[in-house]
Short mmCIF file of C-alpha atoms in Angstrom, two decimals:
data_model
loop_
_atom_site.label_atom_id
_atom_site.label_comp_id
_atom_site.label_asym_id
_atom_site.label_seq_id
_atom_site.Cartn_x
_atom_site.Cartn_y
_atom_site.Cartn_z
CA UNK X 1 50.94 27.54 120.84
CA UNK X 2 48.88 24.37 121.30
CA UNK X 3 48.96 24.86 125.07
CA UNK X 4 47.61 28.42 124.71
CA UNK X 5 44.76 27.28 122.50
CA UNK X 6 43.92 24.43 124.89
CA UNK X 7 43.88 26.77 127.90
CA UNK X 8 41.62 29.21 126.05
CA UNK X 9 39.19 26.46 125.12
CA UNK X 10 39.12 25.21 128.72
CA UNK X 11 38.39 28.71 130.00
CA UNK X 12 35.63 29.17 127.46
CA UNK X 13 34.01 25.87 128.38
CA UNK X 14 34.31 26.61 132.10
CA UNK X 15 32.65 29.99 131.97
CA UNK X 16 30.03 29.06 129.37
CA UNK X 17 29.87 32.69 128.43
CA UNK X 18 29.09 34.06 125.02
CA UNK X 19 32.12 35.34 123.13
CA UNK X 20 31.28 38.65 121.53
CA UNK X 21 34.24 40.47 120.02
CA UNK X 22 37.39 42.29 120.87
CA UNK X 23 37.14 45.28 123.15
CA UNK X 24 39.30 48.35 123.67
CA UNK X 25 41.37 46.98 126.54
CA UNK X 26 45.13 46.87 127.04
CA UNK X 27 46.25 43.29 127.70
CA UNK X 28 49.45 43.74 129.64
CA UNK X 29 52.15 41.06 129.79
CA UNK X 30 51.04 38.46 132.32
CA UNK X 31 47.34 39.28 131.92
CA UNK X 32 46.87 35.98 130.07
CA UNK X 33 47.94 34.11 133.19
CA UNK X 34 45.71 36.10 135.53
CA UNK X 35 42.46 34.65 134.17
CA UNK X 36 39.28 36.50 133.28
CA UNK X 37 39.20 40.21 134.07
CA UNK X 38 36.19 42.43 134.79
CA UNK X 39 34.86 44.53 131.92
CA UNK X 40 35.41 48.24 132.69
CA UNK X 41 31.82 49.28 131.83
CA UNK X 42 29.47 46.31 132.29
CA UNK X 43 29.26 43.91 135.23
CA UNK X 44 27.63 41.26 133.03
CA UNK X 45 30.77 41.01 130.90
CA UNK X 46 34.36 39.92 131.37
CA UNK X 47 37.57 39.95 129.34
CA UNK X 48 40.08 37.22 128.60
CA UNK X 49 43.42 38.20 127.11
CA UNK X 50 44.42 35.66 124.47
CA UNK X 51 48.00 35.16 123.30
CA UNK X 52 48.24 34.91 119.53
CA UNK X 53 51.91 34.47 118.65
CA UNK X 54 54.90 35.45 120.69
CA UNK X 55 53.89 38.36 122.89
CA UNK X 56 50.86 39.58 120.94
CA UNK X 57 47.79 39.60 123.18
CA UNK X 58 44.25 40.51 122.21
CA UNK X 59 41.32 41.08 124.58
CA UNK X 60 38.17 39.05 123.95
CA UNK X 61 34.94 40.13 125.59
CA UNK X 62 32.44 37.59 126.93
CA UNK X 63 28.89 37.96 128.22
CA UNK X 64 27.76 35.97 131.26
CA UNK X 65 24.70 33.81 130.77
CA UNK X 66 21.32 35.48 131.29
CA UNK X 67 20.70 36.39 134.92
CA UNK X 68 24.38 36.18 135.93
CA UNK X 69 27.00 38.85 136.61
CA UNK X 70 30.80 38.65 136.73
CA UNK X 71 32.31 38.45 140.22
CA UNK X 72 35.87 39.88 140.07
CA UNK X 73 37.04 38.21 143.30
CA UNK X 74 35.95 34.75 142.23
CA UNK X 75 36.54 35.38 138.51
CA UNK X 76 33.35 33.59 137.57
CA UNK X 77 29.84 34.43 136.45
CA UNK X 78 27.49 34.06 139.40
CA UNK X 79 24.10 35.17 140.63
CA UNK X 80 23.87 38.84 141.49
CA UNK X 81 23.16 38.09 145.16
CA UNK X 82 26.32 35.95 145.42
CA UNK X 83 28.80 38.29 143.68
CA UNK X 84 31.71 39.21 145.93
CA UNK X 85 33.60 42.50 146.06
CA UNK X 86 32.00 44.18 143.05
CA UNK X 87 34.19 46.61 141.18
CA UNK X 88 32.85 49.97 140.00
CA UNK X 89 30.93 50.84 137.89
CA UNK X 90 28.92 47.70 138.70
CA UNK X 91 26.26 47.96 141.34
CA UNK X 92 25.14 44.43 142.09
CA UNK X 93 22.18 45.73 144.08
CA UNK X 94 20.64 47.26 140.94
CA UNK X 95 19.61 45.70 137.68
CA UNK X 96 22.78 45.20 135.63
#
């Protein structure tokens, strides 16, 4: 349990995103280990599946800092011009 909390805090500090709330997203087994995941509707957001106890996982939604978008390939928030392999519905050439 302590390891899970520590990993979550490290991820939060690394991405410096703003935690918003839970989102309707199915955190499958193993999704905690795969790192941040792209939000299905907004390229400025990403999801981290957090393990509570045992096998219970909840999705937490985060917002990239102003002016940044989430790059699914790199799994980081980056400048729009540097985002790699954008996933639909995000269009990195338009204003997100």
